[in-house]
Amino acid sequence: MNVHDMSGKVALVTGGSTGIGRATAIAFGRAGARVVVTGLNPEDGKTAVAELEESGGEGFFIAADVSDATQVEDMVRQTIDAYGRLDYAFNNAGISGPMGPSADYEPEDWRRVIDVNLTGVWLSMKYEIPEMLRQESGVIVNCSSVLGHVGFAGSSAYVAAKHGVLGLTKSAALDYATSGIRITAVCPGFIRTPMIEGAIGDDDEALAPLVGLEPIGRLGTPEEIANLVVWLCSDDASFVIGSSVVADGGWIAGYRLG
Ligand code: NAP
């Protein structure tokens, strides 16, 4: 059963080709929205669109690098050309970057992580917002992380970018709070996706230390974040502006002995 009726609406999911983005594209499709899925790898994009269609949704893939202004502008233009409007945007594309102590980080690695994870979110909003202003409505959900709230050794660029996404979300939300546009953020804990499996390992033994950080005793699923994003975009969240919603199995709530 679909809790939310998004028929007639159009959703754009950056980084929708795998992981959390793919699950969110499918969730938007199930709610009745037409969905534009973006990413870098067209093969993954094709698979995501096939899964979206198998679950009853409609959409298509655009290859676009969120760190490139021209490609992002074109991504939004293609969305409007195809569907005529943009109601929901999940600015989700991200990379983990290499792990290592802050002073050992190479400048080009630092720049890439910030370019994709922070500038990519700003660039996406830069071209999404004018379409939403024209409609006088729209919802943007930016993907931060629990690492937008706390530090994590070995991930300084990623953590800086995700903290930045929260500041950007709050400021942009205030810029447009009276324009019919709601801007919010989600902060997932550890979710089992290609990003985590690529960085840590894809078997239960490798992932056990991350599970140990989660009071709930397991990693999250992409669908658990997708459901939250769709709720934030729905009218049920009409008073939610500038907030970051943490979905992390209790990880940053505090400490638990035993
Ligand atoms: P994922 O499966 O690796 O998905 C990342 C997505 O971003 C892919 O579709 C990827 O496309 C796309 N992408 C990467 N670089 C891009 C670029 N420059 N331009 C456009 N698209 C790009 O990872 P995920 O775990 O689902 O991550 C999704 C978001 O959730 C990220 O922002 C991540 O930081 C955040 N997050 C994840 C976790 C977690 O535990 N998994 C926790 C907190 C936050 P290609 O595959 O084609 O490159």
Short mmCIF file of C-alpha atoms in Angstrom, two decimals, residues 5-246:
data_model
loop_
_atom_site.label_atom_id
_atom_site.label_comp_id
_atom_site.label_asym_id
_atom_site.label_seq_id
_atom_site.Cartn_x
_atom_site.Cartn_y
_atom_site.Cartn_z
CA ASP A 5 -0.10 9.84 -3.29
CA MET A 6 2.44 11.59 -5.50
CA SER A 7 0.68 10.99 -8.79
CA GLY A 8 1.22 13.85 -11.25
CA LYS A 9 4.42 14.83 -9.44
CA VAL A 10 8.00 14.67 -10.71
CA ALA A 11 11.01 13.63 -8.61
CA LEU A 12 14.71 13.98 -9.37
CA VAL A 13 17.17 11.73 -7.53
CA THR A 14 20.88 12.48 -7.97
CA GLY A 15 22.98 9.38 -7.42
CA GLY A 16 19.80 7.40 -8.02
CA SER A 17 21.57 4.61 -9.86
CA THR A 18 22.59 2.57 -6.80
CA GLY A 19 22.17 2.26 -3.02
CA ILE A 20 20.02 4.74 -1.12
CA GLY A 21 19.26 6.75 -4.26
CA ARG A 22 18.00 3.72 -6.18
CA ALA A 23 15.73 2.68 -3.30
CA THR A 24 14.40 6.25 -3.10
CA ALA A 25 13.72 6.41 -6.84
CA ILE A 26 11.71 3.18 -6.52
CA ALA A 27 9.84 4.54 -3.47
CA PHE A 28 8.93 7.74 -5.36
CA GLY A 29 7.75 5.57 -8.27
CA ARG A 30 5.60 3.43 -5.98
CA ALA A 31 4.01 6.62 -4.64
CA GLY A 32 3.06 7.54 -8.21
CA ALA A 33 5.68 10.18 -9.08
CA ARG A 34 7.59 10.12 -12.36
CA VAL A 35 11.27 9.85 -11.52
CA VAL A 36 14.48 11.11 -13.11
CA VAL A 37 17.44 9.02 -11.95
CA THR A 38 20.97 10.38 -12.30
CA GLY A 39 24.49 9.12 -11.71
CA LEU A 40 27.72 8.58 -13.56
CA ASN A 41 27.55 4.94 -14.68
CA PRO A 42 24.86 4.37 -17.38
CA GLU A 43 24.80 0.59 -16.76
CA ASP A 44 23.80 1.09 -13.11
CA GLY A 45 21.38 3.80 -14.28
CA LYS A 46 19.73 1.36 -16.69
CA THR A 47 19.38 -1.25 -13.93
CA ALA A 48 17.84 1.32 -11.58
CA VAL A 49 15.28 2.41 -14.20
CA ALA A 50 14.45 -1.25 -14.94
CA GLU A 51 13.81 -1.89 -11.22
CA LEU A 52 11.75 1.31 -11.01
CA GLU A 53 9.61 0.14 -13.94
CA GLU A 54 9.29 -3.41 -12.54
CA SER A 55 7.85 -1.94 -9.37
CA GLY A 56 5.24 -0.02 -11.39
CA GLY A 57 7.02 3.34 -11.71
CA GLU A 58 7.99 5.49 -14.69
CA GLY A 59 11.26 7.32 -15.28
CA PHE A 60 14.54 7.62 -17.12
CA PHE A 61 18.26 7.99 -16.48
CA ILE A 62 20.51 10.99 -17.11
CA ALA A 63 24.30 10.67 -16.80
CA ALA A 64 25.42 13.85 -15.02
CA ASP A 65 28.33 14.67 -12.72
CA VAL A 66 26.94 16.78 -9.86
CA SER A 67 30.26 18.60 -9.49
CA ASP A 68 29.99 20.06 -13.01
CA ALA A 69 27.72 23.12 -13.30
CA THR A 70 27.01 22.65 -17.01
CA GLN A 71 26.00 19.01 -16.52
CA VAL A 72 23.79 19.85 -13.54
CA GLU A 73 22.05 22.67 -15.42
CA ASP A 74 21.49 20.27 -18.31
CA MET A 75 20.20 17.55 -15.94
CA VAL A 76 17.48 19.89 -14.64
CA ARG A 77 16.70 21.16 -18.16
CA GLN A 78 16.22 17.59 -19.42
CA THR A 79 13.91 16.88 -16.48
CA ILE A 80 11.74 19.90 -17.33
CA ASP A 81 11.83 19.15 -21.08
CA ALA A 82 10.59 15.60 -20.39
CA TYR A 83 8.05 16.14 -17.63
CA GLY A 84 7.39 19.91 -17.50
CA ARG A 85 7.92 20.35 -13.75
CA LEU A 86 10.03 19.44 -10.74
CA ASP A 87 8.29 18.75 -7.43
CA TYR A 88 10.83 16.78 -5.38
CA ALA A 89 14.62 16.67 -5.52
CA PHE A 90 16.74 14.28 -3.49
CA ASN A 91 20.30 15.58 -3.73
CA ASN A 92 21.93 12.33 -2.76
CA ALA A 93 24.96 11.75 -5.01
CA GLY A 94 28.08 11.22 -2.94
CA ILE A 95 31.42 9.49 -2.61
CA SER A 96 33.32 8.34 0.46
CA GLY A 97 36.79 9.32 -0.76
CA PRO A 98 39.97 7.68 0.49
CA MET A 99 40.42 7.04 4.23
CA GLY A 100 43.42 8.49 6.06
CA PRO A 101 44.57 10.98 8.70
CA SER A 102 43.75 14.63 7.90
CA ALA A 103 47.32 15.79 7.24
CA ASP A 104 47.98 12.86 4.90
CA TYR A 105 45.01 13.69 2.70
CA GLU A 106 46.05 14.64 -0.85
CA PRO A 107 44.71 18.03 -2.04
CA GLU A 108 43.11 16.50 -5.14
CA ASP A 109 41.29 13.89 -3.00
CA TRP A 110 40.08 16.63 -0.63
CA ARG A 111 38.81 18.74 -3.54
CA ARG A 112 36.98 15.82 -5.19
CA VAL A 113 35.14 14.84 -2.00
CA ILE A 114 34.11 18.46 -1.33
CA ASP A 115 33.23 19.04 -5.00
CA VAL A 116 30.91 16.02 -5.20
CA ASN A 117 29.46 15.89 -1.67
CA LEU A 118 29.06 19.60 -0.89
CA THR A 119 29.39 21.69 -4.06
CA GLY A 120 27.32 19.05 -5.88
CA VAL A 121 24.42 19.62 -3.48
CA TRP A 122 24.67 23.41 -3.87
CA LEU A 123 24.89 23.18 -7.68
CA SER A 124 21.88 20.86 -7.77
CA MET A 125 19.84 23.33 -5.68
CA LYS A 126 21.08 26.23 -7.81
CA TYR A 127 19.31 24.80 -10.86
CA GLU A 128 16.38 23.06 -9.12
CA ILE A 129 15.21 26.08 -7.12
CA PRO A 130 14.37 28.37 -10.09
CA GLU A 131 12.00 25.68 -11.44
CA MET A 132 10.35 25.34 -8.03
CA LEU A 133 10.09 29.14 -7.71
CA ARG A 134 8.26 29.22 -11.04
CA GLN A 135 5.79 26.63 -9.68
CA GLU A 136 5.73 28.29 -6.23
CA SER A 137 6.14 24.81 -4.76
CA GLY A 138 8.69 22.07 -4.30
CA VAL A 139 10.63 20.06 -1.75
CA ILE A 140 14.37 19.47 -1.66
CA VAL A 141 15.98 16.83 0.56
CA ASN A 142 19.75 16.94 0.78
CA CYS A 143 21.72 13.87 1.80
CA SER A 144 24.04 14.50 4.71
CA SER A 145 24.97 11.77 7.20
CA VAL A 146 25.36 11.15 10.90
CA LEU A 147 28.86 12.30 9.96
CA GLY A 148 27.26 15.70 9.42
CA HIS A 149 26.84 15.72 13.22
CA VAL A 150 29.91 13.93 14.59
CA GLY A 151 33.51 13.38 13.51
CA PHE A 152 34.97 10.11 12.23
CA ALA A 153 38.71 9.39 12.25
CA GLY A 154 40.12 8.90 8.78
CA SER A 155 37.29 10.73 6.96
CA SER A 156 38.01 14.43 7.40
CA ALA A 157 36.97 15.52 3.89
CA TYR A 158 33.77 13.47 3.95
CA VAL A 159 32.89 14.68 7.46
CA ALA A 160 33.60 18.32 6.52
CA ALA A 161 31.43 18.02 3.42
CA LYS A 162 28.53 16.40 5.33
CA HIS A 163 28.68 19.06 8.08
CA GLY A 164 28.68 21.62 5.24
CA VAL A 165 25.55 20.10 3.72
CA LEU A 166 23.69 20.77 6.99
CA GLY A 167 24.75 24.43 7.10
CA LEU A 168 23.88 24.84 3.44
CA THR A 169 20.49 23.20 3.97
CA LYS A 170 19.60 25.47 6.89
CA SER A 171 20.60 28.67 5.07
CA ALA A 172 18.91 27.75 1.79
CA ALA A 173 15.79 26.66 3.70
CA LEU A 174 15.58 30.15 5.22
CA ASP A 175 16.18 31.81 1.83
CA TYR A 176 13.05 30.15 0.40
CA ALA A 177 10.85 29.49 3.45
CA THR A 178 8.20 31.94 2.23
CA SER A 179 8.34 30.83 -1.41
CA GLY A 180 6.52 27.51 -1.11
CA ILE A 181 9.79 25.56 -1.18
CA ARG A 182 10.80 23.33 1.73
CA ILE A 183 14.46 22.36 2.03
CA THR A 184 15.52 19.66 4.51
CA ALA A 185 18.24 17.06 4.99
CA VAL A 186 18.52 13.41 5.97
CA CYS A 187 21.36 12.01 8.05
CA PRO A 188 21.63 8.25 7.59
CA GLY A 189 23.69 6.06 9.89
CA PHE A 190 25.50 3.09 8.35
CA ILE A 191 23.41 1.72 5.51
CA ARG A 192 24.43 -1.38 3.61
CA THR A 193 25.09 -0.06 0.08
CA PRO A 194 27.85 -0.31 -2.55
CA MET A 195 29.53 2.71 -0.87
CA ILE A 196 29.89 0.96 2.49
CA GLU A 197 30.70 -2.42 0.96
CA GLY A 198 33.34 -0.77 -1.25
CA ALA A 199 34.95 1.08 1.68
CA ILE A 200 34.73 -1.62 4.38
CA GLY A 201 34.01 -4.97 2.71
CA ASP A 202 30.95 -6.84 1.49
CA ASP A 203 30.78 -9.71 3.99
CA ASP A 204 29.24 -9.84 7.43
CA GLU A 205 32.61 -10.26 9.15
CA ALA A 206 34.08 -7.09 7.59
CA LEU A 207 30.92 -5.13 8.42
CA ALA A 208 30.73 -6.35 12.05
CA PRO A 209 32.60 -3.31 13.53
CA LEU A 210 30.03 -0.99 11.94
CA VAL A 211 27.17 -3.12 13.23
CA GLY A 212 28.80 -2.80 16.66
CA LEU A 213 28.35 0.99 16.45
CA GLU A 214 24.62 0.66 15.85
CA PRO A 215 22.59 0.26 19.09
CA ILE A 216 19.84 -1.37 17.05
CA GLY A 217 22.29 -4.21 16.30
CA ARG A 218 22.27 -4.08 12.51
CA LEU A 219 23.01 -1.80 9.58
CA GLY A 220 20.19 0.19 8.03
CA THR A 221 18.63 -0.64 4.69
CA PRO A 222 18.40 1.76 1.74
CA GLU A 223 14.61 1.41 1.93
CA GLU A 224 14.57 2.80 5.49
CA ILE A 225 16.14 6.03 4.20
CA ALA A 226 13.97 6.05 1.07
CA ASN A 227 10.80 5.95 3.18
CA LEU A 228 12.04 8.92 5.22
CA VAL A 229 12.85 10.96 2.10
CA VAL A 230 9.43 10.29 0.60
CA TRP A 231 7.78 11.29 3.88
CA LEU A 232 9.80 14.53 4.00
CA CYS A 233 8.61 15.31 0.46
CA SER A 234 4.97 14.56 1.31
CA ASP A 235 2.44 17.08 2.59
CA ASP A 236 2.57 15.25 5.94
CA ALA A 237 5.90 17.07 6.48
CA SER A 238 4.49 20.49 5.51
CA PHE A 239 5.91 22.25 8.61
CA VAL A 240 9.39 20.70 8.33
CA ILE A 241 11.84 23.30 7.01
CA GLY A 242 15.62 23.42 7.46
CA SER A 243 15.68 20.32 9.68
CA SER A 244 18.06 17.44 9.40
CA VAL A 245 16.41 14.15 10.26
CA VAL A 246 18.74 11.50 11.67
#
